[in-house]
Every structure is written in C-alpha cells, then in structure tokens.
C-alpha cells in the first residue's frame, strides 16, 4: 500500500456508497484499504477500513482509487459475534455501556477465539459466531460472554434463540439436539499468542476458583449489606474509630474472628487486580480499596474531589482520602454484612448541636481501640434506615408545596433591526466560524467589550445590558439561598444557573445529560453558551426576571463558507465541516474589536454580515488565510 500510494496525487473522483478505495490516515501516515459507507458532505466521507475493522470520517483528499491487484486479497479482519448471550432490557440492540465495557476489556488483548460451527451442516454464518476467552490479571482464562452476564450487561440465551432469519443457516440446521450443544466447536483461532494446550481440550467454560466466585460476584444493587446488629441488648465490642460527627464505630467481639478470617482471605487471594481503565466514580458506590497500609478493604465512595476520593472502610468505620488508582469497582464478599456498627451516645447532645474537634479528640482518646460494653437503649431497624439513606430525596418531600416548580412561559426573544441597516453588536459566544450569538449594543458603548465575553476566553459575565436587568440580577445574587431549588427539568424550562464565577444568571434547560447523579445541560440565555450542571447549581427563576427579553440572538454569518480543500486540519467535533484552526482564527478576529452587523435574512434563520469599522467584512480575514472561501 505504501509503495503504491506514497507519492500518489489526488484526482477528483465521484465517490459513491460501497465503492472500494485506498485511505490515507493523516495522523499515522498510513494507507489502508477501505469501503465507502456514506457521503457525509461534499468533502467528507465515512469509510470502513475493512482490514482492521475501523470506521472513520475523512476528507475526500485522503482517498484514492483502489488498484485492481489490491482487490484480489480477501479482508484481513473478521467480523465476529458472541454466541449464547443477548442484550438486557428486552431489546435486540446492545447498550452503549455494554459496548464500552467490551471495548475496554478486549481492545489490544491477547485472546483465544473459538468459532462455533455445526458438525452436521457445513454452513457459514456472518458475523462469525464465536466464544472468546481472555486471561485476567491473575492469569485465569475468562469467558467474555460469562463476564458480560456477571456484569449485568447480557443475558444467557440458548443457541437456537440466538439465531434469526437474517442468517444464512437453514431452519433445519438450527435444530441442534441438546446433547450436541457442547460438540459444535470445530475450529480454533489464536490471536497474537502461542497455541494454548488447554484451549484445545474442549469447549467447557474455564473453571473459576471458589474464592473468585465468592468475593467478586456482582450484585444488582451495587452495595454491601448493612451491619448485622446482635440480638442482645448488651454485648461486648471493640471501638474501631470515632467519626468527625461524633459517631462511634464498633465491631462486636463475637464478629472479630470472622472479620480477621475474611481480611486474611482477601489479602492472600487478591494479589493484584491490574491497572484499571479510566473509570468515573460516583458518590455512594461500593468498591474494593487498597489502603495506605497496602492492604485491601471493603469500602464505599463518600466524596469525589478531582484526582482523590474520600472513601469509608466499611468494616472499620474510618474514612480516608486516597488516589483513584487505589480503588477498584468490585464487591468483596457481597453476601457478608458489614462488621462495623455505627453508634451514638444515648441522650447526649454536643454543645451547639455540632461535635467540635476538641470533643471528637476527647472521644478518640477515651475510646479508640478500647473494649467496651454496648447497651442498646433505643433499638433501630437499621435495614430500613439504611435503605432510606440511599435516597437523596424522600418521596414525601416531593409533595411539599415549596418543591413544586411553577410552569413559566419561555423567554421573550430579542429582534434585530430591519435589513440593510447597520447596527452595533457584541459577539458573546462562538459556536463555529459561521454561527455565533450576538447582543445588540449602543454605538457609544460598542467599543467596550466586557471582560466576560467568551470571545475573550472568559465565559459568561456582566455585559452592557439594561440597567434594570443588571440591578435585578445583582440583587437576586445577594439572596440566592432563599430561592427554592429547581424540581422540573423539562426542555426550555427557565431557571437561574450558577456559572463558574460563582454568580447566578438566567438560563433554560436544554436536555438531561446524566441520571445518576442527575446532570442537566443548560444554556445561558443572555450569552448563548451552554454548560452541564448538577441540580444543586439550579434555582427557580423569579417571575420578575422573565419580563426581560433574552439578550443573546443566534445568527448565521453570511459571505463565506468552508473551504473546498482543507486537508489534514483537526476538525471541530460537533461541526466537522470547519477546522479548529478556522474557529480560533475567527475568535481572534472578533476579540476586542468594534463590530457592526447588517441583517441579510430573517427566515428561516437569522443571517447577518459582520463588519469591522463599518466597512471591512470580518470574514475576509479567514478568506485571506485560506481557512474559508467567499460565498456570493
């Protein structure tokens, strides 16, 4: 491929779907055989590199016609599918979570692939039905299908239900007797590894040790069982630690031997789990923790703060901040209740209703590591309390009047002056070189770009808006804690949102981005920029602020278009027709300059031409740099 195309020159070709081609991978300077999947734009195509099984979008300048002698060789990659499993949720499509999990587990791994073929019928299926075995961190062979089932991402299915009419097998060939179900393997494929003698013995699934089944079995709830409280009203215990809130954590003496035995088994068997792929931890998530003493513990995430995580050692009670690399998302002995019981002193209230540091230190000095006698004064149904604490919002709280968000009309829209009239504007947010958000500006103040305009790389801020709106927002910011939280997250719902500078601005809901924890994409209506925020950074908007029209106006810029030839430049991910270089060049052109606009069209979308000093079109700078073409 390199010899054939290294010095080749681009020639115009009318590309169509399913055509074969040679593809230049700009980032790697490699040539691959490919096939056109679809035409994205006039200059961008989506291709399948069928020798490696990768799909990507490239510029047509990276394509060449595939020589006939290169078409004779068959594809070097095989399309496979795991047998005997199906997606969860009642759908026939795999979830993105399952695909991501499979990608993280298999990409770059050395694996044994066993093709599943019927003995009686020499039929071919496509994709190839296979079983895949990999070595885990302990060197044991793991069936990937069984791994997905344990993770709750797949369900077991019999072979006859797995196939459908879309395959080329006849109905007769599907009728495999049950006793032959384990004799359908006739071919083996080994990838990047020497042959495995054990793999050729048969198709029985790899044996998993009793310990691995016992400690690593995933639980649907994803949490450890609450501690088992002794039935006696009086029992002996050892104080393991004192919490910052005055909570006394104790381990019953009767449970000490079981705790020590479990810890010994964990240390002797859980040698190393390997390097974890990038993982996003959530508050309350159960896990295994490698403590600062290099020992493994059962734990729970209490707080996620950047690269460190505050965890609680569930069987000992104490908390600690540790690096993320010391956590692993598995459950150790999920069916064994926690050994540590949290207790509070009966009929004792700290001064000021808050345990002060000196009081906690005194408790630690008196009780830590001491054998004590526990008298249960007010028995608590801990299991019920434990389940209730898992809900951030109680159901009864949803019925309170103050939690109801009133349904408000959408914001009023600002209008642009009639066509051919020149007016001063500020550009507040740049989406792409040809799409921006502008605010109308008086001529006298047009020369002063505010410090928070995102064309100055500073985000949202106070612009030269009407004084009444500015004063109202400043007044509300002083008393923001008095405003009720937002509880209705429907699209276009008006609200107040907290920006990175700690101030609150008018916004509206765009969409829900995540559910656990809940995260919402909002747009700041006076600036045009969007941001993903957690619900604690959203408030109900006072009706008084709804009388002002939204300041930011979305417009398309006229007079230019993406260049026809724009090879090798990094594209804007959400707008691939433009390059990142063009985006930064446009921001430089807009930054700190007095700008004027002239409306060209108002339907179906508002289109304007931007000028510098009332004469020079702002887009001409991009045209002169070769980052855009003129569009008459």
PDB file of C-alpha atoms in Angstrom, residues 296-424:
ATOM      1  CA  UNK A 296      -7.299  -4.483  50.621  1.00  0.00           C
ATOM      2  CA  UNK A 297     -10.569  -3.478  52.321  1.00  0.00           C
ATOM      3  CA  UNK A 298     -14.252  -3.276  51.508  1.00  0.00           C
ATOM      4  CA  UNK A 299     -15.195   0.350  51.007  1.00  0.00           C
ATOM      5  CA  UNK A 300     -17.662   2.963  49.824  1.00  0.00           C
ATOM      6  CA  UNK A 301     -17.090   6.242  47.968  1.00  0.00           C
ATOM      7  CA  UNK A 302     -18.028   9.187  50.192  1.00  0.00           C
ATOM      8  CA  UNK A 303     -16.827  12.106  48.048  1.00  0.00           C
ATOM      9  CA  UNK A 304     -15.139  12.576  44.676  1.00  0.00           C
ATOM     10  CA  UNK A 305     -12.710  15.503  44.570  1.00  0.00           C
ATOM     11  CA  UNK A 306     -10.587  15.653  41.445  1.00  0.00           C
ATOM     12  CA  UNK A 307      -7.860  13.025  41.405  1.00  0.00           C
ATOM     13  CA  UNK A 308      -8.504  11.934  45.016  1.00  0.00           C
ATOM     14  CA  UNK A 309     -11.525  10.186  46.511  1.00  0.00           C
ATOM     15  CA  UNK A 310     -12.692  10.122  50.118  1.00  0.00           C
ATOM     16  CA  UNK A 311     -13.665   6.563  50.993  1.00  0.00           C
ATOM     17  CA  UNK A 312     -15.011   4.837  54.069  1.00  0.00           C
ATOM     18  CA  UNK A 313     -13.617   1.477  55.154  1.00  0.00           C
ATOM     19  CA  UNK A 314     -16.956  -0.204  55.851  1.00  0.00           C
ATOM     20  CA  UNK A 315     -15.694  -2.921  58.201  1.00  0.00           C
ATOM     21  CA  UNK A 316     -13.674  -0.487  60.328  1.00  0.00           C
ATOM     22  CA  UNK A 317     -15.596   2.807  60.066  1.00  0.00           C
ATOM     23  CA  UNK A 318     -12.774   5.279  59.398  1.00  0.00           C
ATOM     24  CA  UNK A 319     -12.547   7.447  56.272  1.00  0.00           C
ATOM     25  CA  UNK A 320      -9.521   8.477  54.228  1.00  0.00           C
ATOM     26  CA  UNK A 321      -8.662  10.423  51.067  1.00  0.00           C
ATOM     27  CA  UNK A 322      -6.765   8.248  48.605  1.00  0.00           C
ATOM     28  CA  UNK A 323      -5.806   8.382  44.901  1.00  0.00           C
ATOM     29  CA  UNK A 324      -8.295   6.943  42.419  1.00  0.00           C
ATOM     30  CA  UNK A 325      -5.808   4.263  41.365  1.00  0.00           C
ATOM     31  CA  UNK A 326      -6.230   2.587  44.788  1.00  0.00           C
ATOM     32  CA  UNK A 327      -9.922   1.822  44.171  1.00  0.00           C
ATOM     33  CA  UNK A 328     -11.455  -0.996  42.142  1.00  0.00           C
ATOM     34  CA  UNK A 329     -15.153  -1.286  41.161  1.00  0.00           C
ATOM     35  CA  UNK A 330     -15.810  -4.780  42.513  1.00  0.00           C
ATOM     36  CA  UNK A 331     -17.579  -6.161  45.578  1.00  0.00           C
ATOM     37  CA  UNK A 332     -15.630  -8.297  48.053  1.00  0.00           C
ATOM     38  CA  UNK A 333     -17.859 -10.827  49.854  1.00  0.00           C
ATOM     39  CA  UNK A 334     -21.107  -9.104  48.800  1.00  0.00           C
ATOM     40  CA  UNK A 335     -23.260 -11.509  50.845  1.00  0.00           C
ATOM     41  CA  UNK A 336     -21.377 -10.863  54.098  1.00  0.00           C
ATOM     42  CA  UNK A 337     -22.840  -7.955  56.149  1.00  0.00           C
ATOM     43  CA  UNK A 338     -20.588  -5.115  57.217  1.00  0.00           C
ATOM     44  CA  UNK A 339     -18.840  -5.851  60.524  1.00  0.00           C
ATOM     45  CA  UNK A 340     -18.646  -2.270  61.818  1.00  0.00           C
ATOM     46  CA  UNK A 341     -21.732  -0.838  63.571  1.00  0.00           C
ATOM     47  CA  UNK A 342     -22.157   2.976  63.860  1.00  0.00           C
ATOM     48  CA  UNK A 343     -23.408   4.080  67.299  1.00  0.00           C
ATOM     49  CA  UNK A 344     -24.370   7.327  69.032  1.00  0.00           C
ATOM     50  CA  UNK A 345     -24.241   8.188  72.726  1.00  0.00           C
ATOM     51  CA  UNK A 346     -27.711   7.921  74.226  1.00  0.00           C
ATOM     52  CA  UNK A 347     -29.326  11.138  75.452  1.00  0.00           C
ATOM     53  CA  UNK A 348     -26.149  13.138  74.712  1.00  0.00           C
ATOM     54  CA  UNK A 349     -26.191  16.305  72.609  1.00  0.00           C
ATOM     55  CA  UNK A 350     -22.979  18.230  71.828  1.00  0.00           C
ATOM     56  CA  UNK A 351     -22.750  21.891  72.735  1.00  0.00           C
ATOM     57  CA  UNK A 352     -24.166  23.903  69.855  1.00  0.00           C
ATOM     58  CA  UNK A 353     -25.654  20.688  68.363  1.00  0.00           C
ATOM     59  CA  UNK A 354     -22.373  20.135  66.462  1.00  0.00           C
ATOM     60  CA  UNK A 355     -19.451  17.983  67.588  1.00  0.00           C
ATOM     61  CA  UNK A 356     -16.467  20.265  67.905  1.00  0.00           C
ATOM     62  CA  UNK A 357     -12.944  18.996  67.065  1.00  0.00           C
ATOM     63  CA  UNK A 358     -11.807  19.053  70.695  1.00  0.00           C
ATOM     64  CA  UNK A 359     -14.836  16.964  71.743  1.00  0.00           C
ATOM     65  CA  UNK A 360     -14.116  14.438  68.999  1.00  0.00           C
ATOM     66  CA  UNK A 361     -10.456  14.288  70.051  1.00  0.00           C
ATOM     67  CA  UNK A 362     -11.527  13.580  73.637  1.00  0.00           C
ATOM     68  CA  UNK A 363     -13.775  10.725  72.490  1.00  0.00           C
ATOM     69  CA  UNK A 364     -10.927   9.317  70.402  1.00  0.00           C
ATOM     70  CA  UNK A 365      -8.546   9.438  73.370  1.00  0.00           C
ATOM     71  CA  UNK A 366     -11.066   7.755  75.688  1.00  0.00           C
ATOM     72  CA  UNK A 367     -12.481   5.080  73.379  1.00  0.00           C
ATOM     73  CA  UNK A 368     -10.256   4.286  70.372  1.00  0.00           C
ATOM     74  CA  UNK A 369      -9.211   0.583  70.272  1.00  0.00           C
ATOM     75  CA  UNK A 370     -10.818   0.021  73.713  1.00  0.00           C
ATOM     76  CA  UNK A 371     -13.003  -2.955  74.603  1.00  0.00           C
ATOM     77  CA  UNK A 372     -16.381  -1.600  75.694  1.00  0.00           C
ATOM     78  CA  UNK A 373     -19.765  -2.871  76.742  1.00  0.00           C
ATOM     79  CA  UNK A 374     -22.563  -1.682  74.481  1.00  0.00           C
ATOM     80  CA  UNK A 375     -26.049  -1.155  75.961  1.00  0.00           C
ATOM     81  CA  UNK A 376     -28.631  -0.776  73.200  1.00  0.00           C
ATOM     82  CA  UNK A 377     -31.036   1.862  74.578  1.00  0.00           C
ATOM     83  CA  UNK A 378     -33.233   2.518  71.551  1.00  0.00           C
ATOM     84  CA  UNK A 379     -33.123  -0.339  69.001  1.00  0.00           C
ATOM     85  CA  UNK A 380     -33.256   0.860  65.397  1.00  0.00           C
ATOM     86  CA  UNK A 381     -34.383  -1.005  62.332  1.00  0.00           C
ATOM     87  CA  UNK A 382     -31.033  -0.413  60.675  1.00  0.00           C
ATOM     88  CA  UNK A 383     -32.003  -2.128  57.447  1.00  0.00           C
ATOM     89  CA  UNK A 384     -34.910   0.294  56.964  1.00  0.00           C
ATOM     90  CA  UNK A 385     -32.765   3.283  57.921  1.00  0.00           C
ATOM     91  CA  UNK A 386     -30.025   2.079  55.583  1.00  0.00           C
ATOM     92  CA  UNK A 387     -32.419   1.850  52.619  1.00  0.00           C
ATOM     93  CA  UNK A 388     -33.893   5.303  53.349  1.00  0.00           C
ATOM     94  CA  UNK A 389     -30.451   6.916  53.420  1.00  0.00           C
ATOM     95  CA  UNK A 390     -29.824   5.712  49.878  1.00  0.00           C
ATOM     96  CA  UNK A 391     -32.471   8.140  48.601  1.00  0.00           C
ATOM     97  CA  UNK A 392     -31.276  11.703  48.215  1.00  0.00           C
ATOM     98  CA  UNK A 393     -34.905  12.918  48.060  1.00  0.00           C
ATOM     99  CA  UNK A 394     -37.630  11.298  50.154  1.00  0.00           C
ATOM    100  CA  UNK A 395     -40.902  10.663  48.347  1.00  0.00           C
ATOM    101  CA  UNK A 396     -42.857  12.693  50.911  1.00  0.00           C
ATOM    102  CA  UNK A 397     -40.574  15.668  50.273  1.00  0.00           C
ATOM    103  CA  UNK A 398     -41.692  15.731  46.647  1.00  0.00           C
ATOM    104  CA  UNK A 399     -45.214  16.583  47.817  1.00  0.00           C
ATOM    105  CA  UNK A 400     -44.196  19.702  49.724  1.00  0.00           C
ATOM    106  CA  UNK A 401     -45.506  22.955  48.127  1.00  0.00           C
ATOM    107  CA  UNK A 402     -42.078  24.600  48.093  1.00  0.00           C
ATOM    108  CA  UNK A 403     -40.626  21.847  45.891  1.00  0.00           C
ATOM    109  CA  UNK A 404     -43.130  22.441  43.090  1.00  0.00           C
ATOM    110  CA  UNK A 405     -41.683  24.463  40.206  1.00  0.00           C
ATOM    111  CA  UNK A 406     -44.254  26.750  38.550  1.00  0.00           C
ATOM    112  CA  UNK A 407     -44.563  26.379  34.791  1.00  0.00           C
ATOM    113  CA  UNK A 408     -43.339  29.623  33.211  1.00  0.00           C
ATOM    114  CA  UNK A 409     -43.659  30.825  29.603  1.00  0.00           C
ATOM    115  CA  UNK A 410     -40.461  30.862  27.508  1.00  0.00           C
ATOM    116  CA  UNK A 411     -38.230  33.917  27.455  1.00  0.00           C
ATOM    117  CA  UNK A 412     -39.129  36.752  25.120  1.00  0.00           C
ATOM    118  CA  UNK A 413     -36.903  36.955  22.051  1.00  0.00           C
ATOM    119  CA  UNK A 414     -34.851  39.992  21.073  1.00  0.00           C
ATOM    120  CA  UNK A 415     -35.326  41.169  17.485  1.00  0.00           C
ATOM    121  CA  UNK A 416     -32.799  42.519  15.014  1.00  0.00           C
ATOM    122  CA  UNK A 417     -33.170  45.811  13.106  1.00  0.00           C
ATOM    123  CA  UNK A 418     -34.562  45.614   9.538  1.00  0.00           C
ATOM    124  CA  UNK A 419     -32.292  44.530   6.623  1.00  0.00           C
ATOM    125  CA  UNK A 420     -29.654  46.907   5.192  1.00  0.00           C
ATOM    126  CA  UNK A 421     -29.486  48.860   8.448  1.00  0.00           C
ATOM    127  CA  UNK A 422     -26.055  48.881  10.115  1.00  0.00           C
ATOM    128  CA  UNK A 423     -26.097  48.441  13.902  1.00  0.00           C
ATOM    129  CA  UNK A 424     -23.513  47.851  16.624  1.00  0.00           C
TER     130      UNK A 424
END
